[in-house]
Each structure stands twice: as structure tokens, then as C-alpha cells.
Coordinates of C-alpha atoms in Angstrom, one line a residue:
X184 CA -25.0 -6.6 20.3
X185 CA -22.1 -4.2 21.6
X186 CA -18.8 -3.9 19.6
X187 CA -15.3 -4.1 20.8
X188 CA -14.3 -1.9 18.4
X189 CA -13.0 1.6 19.4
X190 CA -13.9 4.5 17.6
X191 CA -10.9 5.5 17.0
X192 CA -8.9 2.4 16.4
X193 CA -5.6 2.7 13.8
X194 CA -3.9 -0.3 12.7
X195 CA -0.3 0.7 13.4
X196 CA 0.9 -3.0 13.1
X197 CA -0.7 -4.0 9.6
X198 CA 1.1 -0.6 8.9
X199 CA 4.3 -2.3 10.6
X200 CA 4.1 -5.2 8.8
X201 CA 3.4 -4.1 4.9
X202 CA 7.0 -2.2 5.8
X203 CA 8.2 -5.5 6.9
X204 CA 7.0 -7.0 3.5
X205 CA 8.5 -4.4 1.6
X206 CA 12.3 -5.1 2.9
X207 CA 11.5 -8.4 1.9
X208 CA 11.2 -8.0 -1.2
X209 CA 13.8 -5.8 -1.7
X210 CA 16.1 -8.9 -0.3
X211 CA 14.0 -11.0 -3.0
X212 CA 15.0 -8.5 -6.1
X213 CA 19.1 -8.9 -4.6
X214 CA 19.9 -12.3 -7.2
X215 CA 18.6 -9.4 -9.9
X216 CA 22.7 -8.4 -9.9
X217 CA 23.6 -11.8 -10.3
X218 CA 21.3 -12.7 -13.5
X219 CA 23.5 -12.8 -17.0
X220 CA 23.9 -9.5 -18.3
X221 CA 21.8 -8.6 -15.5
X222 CA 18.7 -9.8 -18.0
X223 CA 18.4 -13.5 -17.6
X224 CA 18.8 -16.0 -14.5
X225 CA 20.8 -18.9 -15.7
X226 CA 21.9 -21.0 -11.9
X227 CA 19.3 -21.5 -9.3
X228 CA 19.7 -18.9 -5.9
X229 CA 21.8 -21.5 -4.4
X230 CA 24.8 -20.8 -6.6
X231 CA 24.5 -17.2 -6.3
X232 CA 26.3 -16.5 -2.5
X233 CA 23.8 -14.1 -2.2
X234 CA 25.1 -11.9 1.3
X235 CA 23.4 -14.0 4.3
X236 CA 21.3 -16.7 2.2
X237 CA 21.5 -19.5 4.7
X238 CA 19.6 -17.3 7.1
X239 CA 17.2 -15.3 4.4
X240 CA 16.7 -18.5 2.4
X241 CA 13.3 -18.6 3.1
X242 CA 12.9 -14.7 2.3
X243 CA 15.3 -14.7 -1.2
X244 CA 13.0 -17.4 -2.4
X245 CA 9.5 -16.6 -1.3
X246 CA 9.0 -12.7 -1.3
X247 CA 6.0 -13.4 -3.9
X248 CA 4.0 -14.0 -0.6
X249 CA 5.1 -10.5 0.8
X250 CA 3.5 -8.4 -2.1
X251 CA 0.5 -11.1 -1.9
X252 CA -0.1 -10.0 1.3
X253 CA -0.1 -5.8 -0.1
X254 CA -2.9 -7.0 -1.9
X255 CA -4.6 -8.6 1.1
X256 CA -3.7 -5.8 3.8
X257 CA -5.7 -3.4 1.2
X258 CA -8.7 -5.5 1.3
X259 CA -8.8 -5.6 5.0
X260 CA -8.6 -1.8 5.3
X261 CA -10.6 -0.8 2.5
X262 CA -13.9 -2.6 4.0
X263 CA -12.6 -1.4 7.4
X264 CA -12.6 2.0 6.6
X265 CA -14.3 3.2 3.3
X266 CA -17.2 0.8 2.6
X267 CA -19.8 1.9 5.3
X268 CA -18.9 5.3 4.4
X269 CA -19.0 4.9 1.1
X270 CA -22.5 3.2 0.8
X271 CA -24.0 5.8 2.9
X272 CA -23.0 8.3 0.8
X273 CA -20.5 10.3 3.0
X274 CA -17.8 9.4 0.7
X275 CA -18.6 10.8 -3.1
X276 CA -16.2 9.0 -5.8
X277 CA -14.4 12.1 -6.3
X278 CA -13.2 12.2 -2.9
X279 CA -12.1 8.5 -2.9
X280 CA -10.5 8.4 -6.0
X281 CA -8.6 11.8 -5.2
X282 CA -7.4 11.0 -2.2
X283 CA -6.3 7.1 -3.6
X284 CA -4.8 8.0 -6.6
X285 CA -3.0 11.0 -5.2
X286 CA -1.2 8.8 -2.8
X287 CA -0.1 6.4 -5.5
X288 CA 0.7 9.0 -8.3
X289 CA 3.6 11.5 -7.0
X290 CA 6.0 8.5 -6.3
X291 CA 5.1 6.0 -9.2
X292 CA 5.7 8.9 -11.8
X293 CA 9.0 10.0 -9.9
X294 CA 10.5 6.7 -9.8
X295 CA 8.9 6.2 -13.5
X296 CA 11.2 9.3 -14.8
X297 CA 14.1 8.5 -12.1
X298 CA 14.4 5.1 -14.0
X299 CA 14.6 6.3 -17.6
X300 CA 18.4 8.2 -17.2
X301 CA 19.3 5.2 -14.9
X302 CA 18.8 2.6 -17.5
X303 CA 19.9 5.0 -20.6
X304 CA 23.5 4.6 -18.4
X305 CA 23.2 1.2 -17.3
X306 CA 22.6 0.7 -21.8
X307 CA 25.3 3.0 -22.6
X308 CA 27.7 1.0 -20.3
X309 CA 26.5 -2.4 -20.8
X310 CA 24.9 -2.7 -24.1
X311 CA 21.4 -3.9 -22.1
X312 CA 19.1 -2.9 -19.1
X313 CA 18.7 -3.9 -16.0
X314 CA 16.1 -6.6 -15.5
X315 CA 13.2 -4.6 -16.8
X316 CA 12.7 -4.8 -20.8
X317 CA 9.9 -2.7 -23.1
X318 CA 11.1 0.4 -21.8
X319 CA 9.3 2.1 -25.2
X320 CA 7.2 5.3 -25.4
X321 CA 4.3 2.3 -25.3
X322 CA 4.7 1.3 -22.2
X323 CA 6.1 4.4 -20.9
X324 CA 2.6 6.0 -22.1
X325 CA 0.9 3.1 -19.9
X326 CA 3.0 3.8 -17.1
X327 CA 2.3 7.6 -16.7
X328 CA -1.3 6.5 -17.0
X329 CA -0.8 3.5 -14.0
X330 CA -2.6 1.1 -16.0
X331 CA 0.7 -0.4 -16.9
X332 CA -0.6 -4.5 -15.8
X333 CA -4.6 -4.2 -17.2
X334 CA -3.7 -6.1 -20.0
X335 CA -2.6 -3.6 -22.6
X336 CA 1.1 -4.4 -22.5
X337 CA 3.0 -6.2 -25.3
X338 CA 3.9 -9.2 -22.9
X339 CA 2.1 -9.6 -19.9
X340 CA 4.3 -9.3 -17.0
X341 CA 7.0 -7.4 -19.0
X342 CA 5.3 -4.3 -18.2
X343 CA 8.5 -1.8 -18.9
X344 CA 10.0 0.8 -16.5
X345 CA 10.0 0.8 -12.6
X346 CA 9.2 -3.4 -12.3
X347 CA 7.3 -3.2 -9.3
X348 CA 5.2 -1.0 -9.7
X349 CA 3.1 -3.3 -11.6
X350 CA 1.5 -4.1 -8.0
X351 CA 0.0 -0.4 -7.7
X352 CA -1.5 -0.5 -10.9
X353 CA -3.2 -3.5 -10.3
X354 CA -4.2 -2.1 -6.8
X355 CA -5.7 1.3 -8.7
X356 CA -7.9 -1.0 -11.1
X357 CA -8.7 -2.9 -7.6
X358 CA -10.0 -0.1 -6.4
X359 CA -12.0 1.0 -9.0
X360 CA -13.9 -2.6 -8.6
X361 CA -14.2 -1.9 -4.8
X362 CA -15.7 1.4 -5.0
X363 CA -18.2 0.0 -7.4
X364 CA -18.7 -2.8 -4.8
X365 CA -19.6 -0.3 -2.2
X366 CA -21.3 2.2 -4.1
X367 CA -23.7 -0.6 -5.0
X368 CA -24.0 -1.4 -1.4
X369 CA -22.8 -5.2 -1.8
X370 CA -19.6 -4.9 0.3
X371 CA -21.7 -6.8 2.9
X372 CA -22.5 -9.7 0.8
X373 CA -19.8 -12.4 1.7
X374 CA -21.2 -15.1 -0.9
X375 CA -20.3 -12.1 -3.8
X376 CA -16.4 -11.7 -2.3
X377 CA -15.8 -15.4 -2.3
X378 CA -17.3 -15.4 -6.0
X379 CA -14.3 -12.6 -6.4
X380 CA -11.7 -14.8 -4.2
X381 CA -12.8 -17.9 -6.4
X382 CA -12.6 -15.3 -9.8
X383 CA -9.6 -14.3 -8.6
X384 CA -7.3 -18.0 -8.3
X385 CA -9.2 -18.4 -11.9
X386 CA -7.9 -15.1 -13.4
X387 CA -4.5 -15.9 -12.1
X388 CA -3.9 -18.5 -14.6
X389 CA -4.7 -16.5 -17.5
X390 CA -2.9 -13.0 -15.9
X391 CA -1.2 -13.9 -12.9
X392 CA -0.7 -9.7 -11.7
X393 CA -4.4 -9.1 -11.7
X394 CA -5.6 -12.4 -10.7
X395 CA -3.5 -12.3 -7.7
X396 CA -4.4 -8.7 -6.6
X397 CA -8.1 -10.1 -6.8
X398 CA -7.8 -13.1 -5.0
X399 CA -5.7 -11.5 -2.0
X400 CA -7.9 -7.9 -1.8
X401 CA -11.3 -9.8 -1.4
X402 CA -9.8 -12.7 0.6
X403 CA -8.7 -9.4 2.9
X404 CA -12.5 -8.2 2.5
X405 CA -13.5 -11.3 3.7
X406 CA -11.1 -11.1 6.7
X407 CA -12.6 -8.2 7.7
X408 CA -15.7 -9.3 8.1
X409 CA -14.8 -12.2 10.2
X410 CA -12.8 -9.7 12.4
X411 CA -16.2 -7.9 12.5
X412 CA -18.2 -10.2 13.5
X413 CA -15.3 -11.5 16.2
X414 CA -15.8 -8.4 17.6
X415 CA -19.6 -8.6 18.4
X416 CA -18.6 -11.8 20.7
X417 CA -18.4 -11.2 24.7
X418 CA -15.1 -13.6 24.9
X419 CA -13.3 -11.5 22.2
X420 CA -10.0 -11.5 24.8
X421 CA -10.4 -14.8 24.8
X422 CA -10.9 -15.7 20.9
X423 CA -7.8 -13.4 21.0
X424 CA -5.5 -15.3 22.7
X425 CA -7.0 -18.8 21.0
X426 CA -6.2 -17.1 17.5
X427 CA -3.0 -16.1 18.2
X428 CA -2.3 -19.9 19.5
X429 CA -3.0 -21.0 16.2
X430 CA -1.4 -17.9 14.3
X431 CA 2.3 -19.0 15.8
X432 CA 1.3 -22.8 15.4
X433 CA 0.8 -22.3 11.5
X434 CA 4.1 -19.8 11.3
X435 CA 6.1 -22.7 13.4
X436 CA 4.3 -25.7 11.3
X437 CA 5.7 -23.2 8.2
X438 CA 9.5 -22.7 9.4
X439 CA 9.6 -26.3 10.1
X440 CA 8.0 -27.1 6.4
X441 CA 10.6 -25.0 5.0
X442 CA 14.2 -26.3 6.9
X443 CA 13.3 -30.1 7.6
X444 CA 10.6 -30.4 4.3
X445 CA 8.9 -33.4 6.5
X446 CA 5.5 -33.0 4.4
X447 CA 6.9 -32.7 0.9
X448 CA 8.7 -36.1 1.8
X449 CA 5.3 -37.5 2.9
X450 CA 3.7 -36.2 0.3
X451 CA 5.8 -38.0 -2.5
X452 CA 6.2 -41.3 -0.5
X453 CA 2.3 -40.9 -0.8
X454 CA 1.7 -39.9 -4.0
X455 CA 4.6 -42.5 -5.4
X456 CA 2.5 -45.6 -3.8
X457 CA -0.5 -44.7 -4.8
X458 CA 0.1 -42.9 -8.0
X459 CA 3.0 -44.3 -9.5
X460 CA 2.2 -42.9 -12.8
X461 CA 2.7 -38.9 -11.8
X462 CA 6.2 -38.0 -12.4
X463 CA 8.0 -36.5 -9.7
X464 CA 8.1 -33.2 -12.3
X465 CA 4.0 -33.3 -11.5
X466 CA 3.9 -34.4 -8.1
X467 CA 6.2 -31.0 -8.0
X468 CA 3.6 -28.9 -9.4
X469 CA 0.7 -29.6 -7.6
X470 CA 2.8 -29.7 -4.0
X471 CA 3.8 -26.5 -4.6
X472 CA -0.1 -25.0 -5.5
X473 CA -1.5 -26.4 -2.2
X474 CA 1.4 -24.8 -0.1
X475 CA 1.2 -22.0 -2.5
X476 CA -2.6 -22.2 -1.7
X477 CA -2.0 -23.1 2.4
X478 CA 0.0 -20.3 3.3
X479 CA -2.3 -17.3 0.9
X480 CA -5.5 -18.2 2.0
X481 CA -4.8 -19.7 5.5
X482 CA -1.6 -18.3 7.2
X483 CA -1.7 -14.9 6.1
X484 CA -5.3 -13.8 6.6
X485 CA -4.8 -15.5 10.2
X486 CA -2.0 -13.5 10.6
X487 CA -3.5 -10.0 9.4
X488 CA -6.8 -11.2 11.6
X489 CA -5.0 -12.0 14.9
X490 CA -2.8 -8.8 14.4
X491 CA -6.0 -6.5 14.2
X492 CA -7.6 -8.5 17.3
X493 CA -5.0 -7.6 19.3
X494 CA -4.4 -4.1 18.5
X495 CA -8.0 -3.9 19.1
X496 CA -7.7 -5.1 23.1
X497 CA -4.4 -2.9 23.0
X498 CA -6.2 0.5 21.1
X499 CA -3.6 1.1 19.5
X500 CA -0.1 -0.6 19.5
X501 CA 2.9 1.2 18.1
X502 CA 6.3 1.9 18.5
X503 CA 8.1 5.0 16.9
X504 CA 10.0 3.1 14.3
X505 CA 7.7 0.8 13.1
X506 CA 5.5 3.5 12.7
X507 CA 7.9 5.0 10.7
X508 CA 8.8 2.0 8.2
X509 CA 5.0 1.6 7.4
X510 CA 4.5 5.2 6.5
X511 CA 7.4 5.1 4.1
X512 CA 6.5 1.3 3.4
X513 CA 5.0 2.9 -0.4
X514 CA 8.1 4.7 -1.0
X515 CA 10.7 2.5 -0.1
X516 CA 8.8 -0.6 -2.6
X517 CA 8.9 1.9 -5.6
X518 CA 12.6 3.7 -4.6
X519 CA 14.5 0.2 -4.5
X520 CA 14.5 -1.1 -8.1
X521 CA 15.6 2.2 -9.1
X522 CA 17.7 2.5 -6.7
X523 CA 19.3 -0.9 -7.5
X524 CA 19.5 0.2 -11.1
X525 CA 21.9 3.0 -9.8
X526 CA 24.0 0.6 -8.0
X527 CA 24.8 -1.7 -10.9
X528 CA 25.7 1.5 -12.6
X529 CA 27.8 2.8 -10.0
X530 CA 29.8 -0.6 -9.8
X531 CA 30.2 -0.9 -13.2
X532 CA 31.9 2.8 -13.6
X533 CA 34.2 2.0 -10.9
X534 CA 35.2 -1.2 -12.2
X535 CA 34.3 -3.6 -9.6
X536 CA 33.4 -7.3 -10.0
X537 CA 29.7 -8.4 -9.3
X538 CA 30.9 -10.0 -6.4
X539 CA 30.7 -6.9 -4.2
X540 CA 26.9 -7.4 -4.3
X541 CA 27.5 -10.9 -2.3
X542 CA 29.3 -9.0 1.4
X543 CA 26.3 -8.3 3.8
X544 CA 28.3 -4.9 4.4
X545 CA 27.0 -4.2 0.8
X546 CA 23.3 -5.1 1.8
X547 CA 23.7 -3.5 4.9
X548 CA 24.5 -0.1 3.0
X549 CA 22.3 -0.6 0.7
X550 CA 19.4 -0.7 3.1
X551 CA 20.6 2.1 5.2
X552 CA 20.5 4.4 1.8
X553 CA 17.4 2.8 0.8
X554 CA 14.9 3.6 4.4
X555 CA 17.1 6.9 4.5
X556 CA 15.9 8.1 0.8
X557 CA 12.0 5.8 1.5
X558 CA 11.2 8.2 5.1
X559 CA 13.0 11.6 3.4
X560 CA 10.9 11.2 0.4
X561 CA 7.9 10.2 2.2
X562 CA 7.8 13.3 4.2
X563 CA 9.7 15.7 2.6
X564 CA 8.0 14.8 -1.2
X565 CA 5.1 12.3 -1.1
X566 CA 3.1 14.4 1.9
X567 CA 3.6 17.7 1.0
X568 CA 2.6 16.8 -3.1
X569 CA 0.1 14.7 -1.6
X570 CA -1.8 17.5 0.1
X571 CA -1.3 20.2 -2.0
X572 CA -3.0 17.7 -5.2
X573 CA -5.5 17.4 -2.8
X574 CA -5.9 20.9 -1.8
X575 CA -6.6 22.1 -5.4
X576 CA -8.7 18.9 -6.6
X577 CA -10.9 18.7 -3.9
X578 CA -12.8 21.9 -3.3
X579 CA -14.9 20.7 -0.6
X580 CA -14.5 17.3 1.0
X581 CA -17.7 15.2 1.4
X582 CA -15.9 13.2 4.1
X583 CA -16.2 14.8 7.9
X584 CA -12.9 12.2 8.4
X585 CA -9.7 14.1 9.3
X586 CA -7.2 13.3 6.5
X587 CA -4.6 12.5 9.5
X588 CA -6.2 9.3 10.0
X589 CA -7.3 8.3 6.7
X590 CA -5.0 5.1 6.5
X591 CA -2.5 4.8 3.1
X592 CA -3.1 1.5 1.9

């Protein structure tokens, strides 16, 4: 069977999009300056005029899908790129585990000690942090060490420090399992990563951070391999275009779900006729789990999958900009809580009312700061600490891959 698979193919648009995913949540973190005491949401989003809400609803209220799909774009490109190379032997662990941990270290451990003064203000001012609680020499100790959400916290979830960077310590224990999974030469097995998907939605409910960066990663493994074998077929234009047909049929069936709710009205008429005993409080519950469920394991995966199809016909699509939001995609999730953090200081030393945070000019600026600081500090800090940790850890690389197109998951 022949491939359609160049040689040289990069994903510039799953780069594109985990960018995309990162303003999003940024958006999502916005009621944060809203919360009482800037600790505690007490009025639901609605009541917050938060700048531009009745376009960015769906965004303010669902960004939890956005760093989902972190963990699923990582899956996808992990199996893509490392696991062949990494079964054969061509990749040693030392190699991986250099070159992934020194892409995650320099910036978690500069926002980690960039937060500290920040909140040490925001106390001194306020009487209380920002959002974020367990700031001890505990947690900070588990922070420095990135394993910050495996389970040795005081509270799961209330992980101390720089909030969102409970994602990449969950991605550094998820790539410690991968590595395994290669190594053992059972990355090809697609019975053992549904076992993990299936593991994964079960772990969830006992520690939601790891359980969802298991589910998503292997559910992008799994992805892969579809797009693999998609790519053996000799109508793969064709499947293509078919994919993509369904792709902006799910996204439009999803737009429509959210403005006009036509299936959650179905759903209780349903459920209230043939189940009169469920209270509405239930019927809530488990409506929300099978969209919850819908959009994870159907919508997104279609959309990563379709994306790589096409960029696969295309070898290659980019555009300059893009390009440069996914390369600073990793510093611009870990600069904006910080960077928040600053901003309720700043407002509170000049004596302004909380309302400022509701003008879109304030967003606006806010964003402009933020990408500024995310592309400066990607290539001015993160590359050049990068390679030089590199340079001295790895004497001589076991890998004949140019580090230029080693893809940053």
C-alpha cells in the first residue's frame, strides 16, 4: 500500500489552533476579576457584564473543551511523530525526556517565581489572593518539581501558584506513560489505547486533571491512527472532502445546540414522559455528560482529523501569523494568569472600580500585552534556554531529526 503522507509534512494548523484554544481560555479565566474578593464566584456569568459576552457566550462558558483538546492535539502528535522512532530505538529516553521537559520547564518555573511577588502584593493590598489558594512552600516544592496535579497536593485541584499550569504537569506524567507505551512497542495496539480512553473517563471521576489528560491524549493516539490508515486509501481527496462535510455539520449542529437549545428541550420533554420520576436537577446532569461526552470524543477528534487530512493534500498550510500564535501558544497559556494577577494589582493601586474589567477596550489591551509578552518570551527566552539546556544535557543526540522540526506539543 502507498501512503499519502509526505515525508516532510508539519502540522502548521493543529499548531494554529492549540493558539486559538489558548485565547480562549484566557477569555474563560476573565469572570476570575469578578469573583468576591477575587476568591469565590457568588452570581452565575450572566450577571457579570463580562466585555462582549453575548458574542463569547459560548467561549466564557465552555473553555474546559479548549484545554481538553491540549491534551488531545498531544496525543495526535506524539504517535505521529515519536512512537515509530521511539520503538525502533532511534529515540533513547534521555533524548525524549530532555527535549520534552526542557520545553515545559524554562516557562512553568518563570511564571512559578513571577507569581509569588504578584500575589505577595495582590495579599498586601487586599488581605487575600487572587483565585489561586495553597500558595505554601508544599506546593511550591511540587510546582518547581512539575508534579504539582499527580495527586500529592492538599486538595486536589487546588494545586497552588500559576493555576494553569496544572495542565503541563499532567501532560509531563502523560508522557512518561507514552514513552513507556512506545518503548514497549504497544503504541500500535488500538484495543490497549481504548482500554486508556475507557481508563481515562473512569479516572476522571475520582481526579478529574489526570483523568481528563488520559482520556483526551489516547483518544488523540487513536486519531492518529485512523488518519494513518486514511492515508493508505487511493480516494484520500475524496474522504477529505466527505470529512470535512461532516466536520462543519457537527460544528453547525453545535452552534445551533448552543443559541436555540432545540435538543435539551427534546431531551426533557422525553425524559419528563417517560421518566417522570428524574428531577429536572438529574435530567440536568446526565444531559450535560452526553454533550460533555458528544463534543470530546466526537467533534473534536473530527476536527483535529480533518485538519491533518487537509494539510496533508495541501503539504503544508500556513500563514505567517498563525504560525506565530502556535509557537507562542505555550507561553501565552502560562503568562496570562500571571499576567491577570498583575492587572488586579495595578487596578487596585490606582483605585479603580472592578468595572473597568467589563469595556472590551480593557480586553482588547489586555490581549495586545498578553501575545506581545507570549511571542517576545517565546523567542527571545523560551528558545534560546531551550537550546542551550539542551546543548549541555545532551551530549550526543541519538535522534538524526533536525531539532527545527521537532514539533512543541
Amino acid at each position: 500500500m502507498t501512503s499519502n503522507k509526505p515525508s516532510s509534512l508539519y502540522f502548521f494548523s493543529l499548531d494554529a489552533i492549540r493558539g486559538f484554544a489558548a485565547l480562549i481560555v484566557v477569555l474563560c479565566h476573565w469572570q476570575f476579576f469578578f469573583y468576591k474578593d477575587y476568591t469565590v464566584q457568588t452570581a452565575p456569568l450572566e450577571d457579570f457584564h463580562l466585555p462582549l459576552y453575548s458574542v463569547f457566550s459560548i467561549f466564557y462558558h465552555h473553555a474546559f473543551y479548549a484545554v481538553d483538546l491540549f491534551f488531545l492535539l498531544s496525543g495526535f502528535i506524539f504517535f505521529w511523530f515519536y512512537a515509530d522512532k521511539i520503538a525502533k530505538g532511534a529515540t533513547s529516553f534521555n533524548y525524549f525526556i530532555t527535549y520534552r521537559f526542557t520545553r515545559l520547564y524554562p516557562v512553568h518555573v518563570l511564571t512559578l517565581l513571577a507569581i509569588i511577588p504578584l500575589q505577595m502584593l495582590m495579599v498586601k493590598q487586599s488581605g487575600h489572593t487572587f483565585i489561586i489558594q495553597n500558595n505554601d512552600y508544599w506546593h511550591f516544592l511540587l510546582n518547581l518539581l512539575v508534579i504539582h496535579s499527580w495527586g500529592f497536593e492538599k486538595t486536589p485541584a487546588l494545586n497552588g501558584f500559576n493555576g494553569p499550569s496544572w495542565s503541563v504537569s499532567v501532560e509531563l506524567l502523560l508522557y512518561l506513560v507514552f514513552f513507556l507505551i512506545a518503548w514497549r512497542k504497544q503504541h500500535n495496539r488500538k484495543g490497549l489505547l481504548i482500554l486508556l480512553v475507557v481508563a481515562g473517563a473512569i479516572v476522571q471521576a475520582i481526579y478529574p486533571m489526570i483523568g481528563q489528560g488520559i482520556y483526551s491524549f489516547f483518544l488523540g493516539a487513536l486519531v492518529y491512527h485512523i488518519y494513518s490508515w486514511l492515508c493508505t486509501k487511493k480516494y484520500f481527496g475524496k474522504l477529505t472532502r466527505n470529512i470535512a462535510i461532516v466536520a462543519v455539520l457537527l460544528w453547525m449542529y453545535i452552534l445551533a445546540e448552543y443559541y436555540f437549545s432545540f435538543t435539551h428541550r427534546l431531551f426533557f420533554s422525553v425524559t419528563h414522559k417517560l421518566l417522570p420520576a428524574w428531577t429536572d436537577e438529574k435530567n440536568e446532569k446526565i444531559f450535560y455528560l452526553a454533550t460533555n461526552t458528544f463534543f470530546r470524543t466526537i467533534v473534536s477528534p473530527v476536527t483535529v482529523l480533518v485538519l491533518a487530512m487537509a494539510e496533508t493534500i495541501k503539504s503544508g498550510i500556513r500563514a505567517r501569523w498563525t504560525q506565530l500564535l502556535g509557537n507562542a501558544s505555550y507561553c501565552l497559556y502560562l503568562i496570562h494568569f500571571p499576567l491577570m494577577v498583575a492587572a488586579a494589582v495595578l487596578v487596585n493601586a490606582l483605585g479603580l472600580p472592578k468595572t473597568v474589567f467589563q469595556s472590551p477596550l480593557t480586553l482588547l489591551l489586555f490581549y495586545v500585552v498578553l501575545i506581545t509578552l507570549s511571542v517576545l518570551g517565546h523567542y527571545y527566552f523560551e528558545l534560546p534556554v531551550q537550546q542551550t539546556l539542551r546543548q549541555k544535557l545532551i551530549k550526543k543526540r541519538t535522534s538524526t531529526v533536525p531539532a527545527a522540526i521537532i514539533p512543541e506539543a
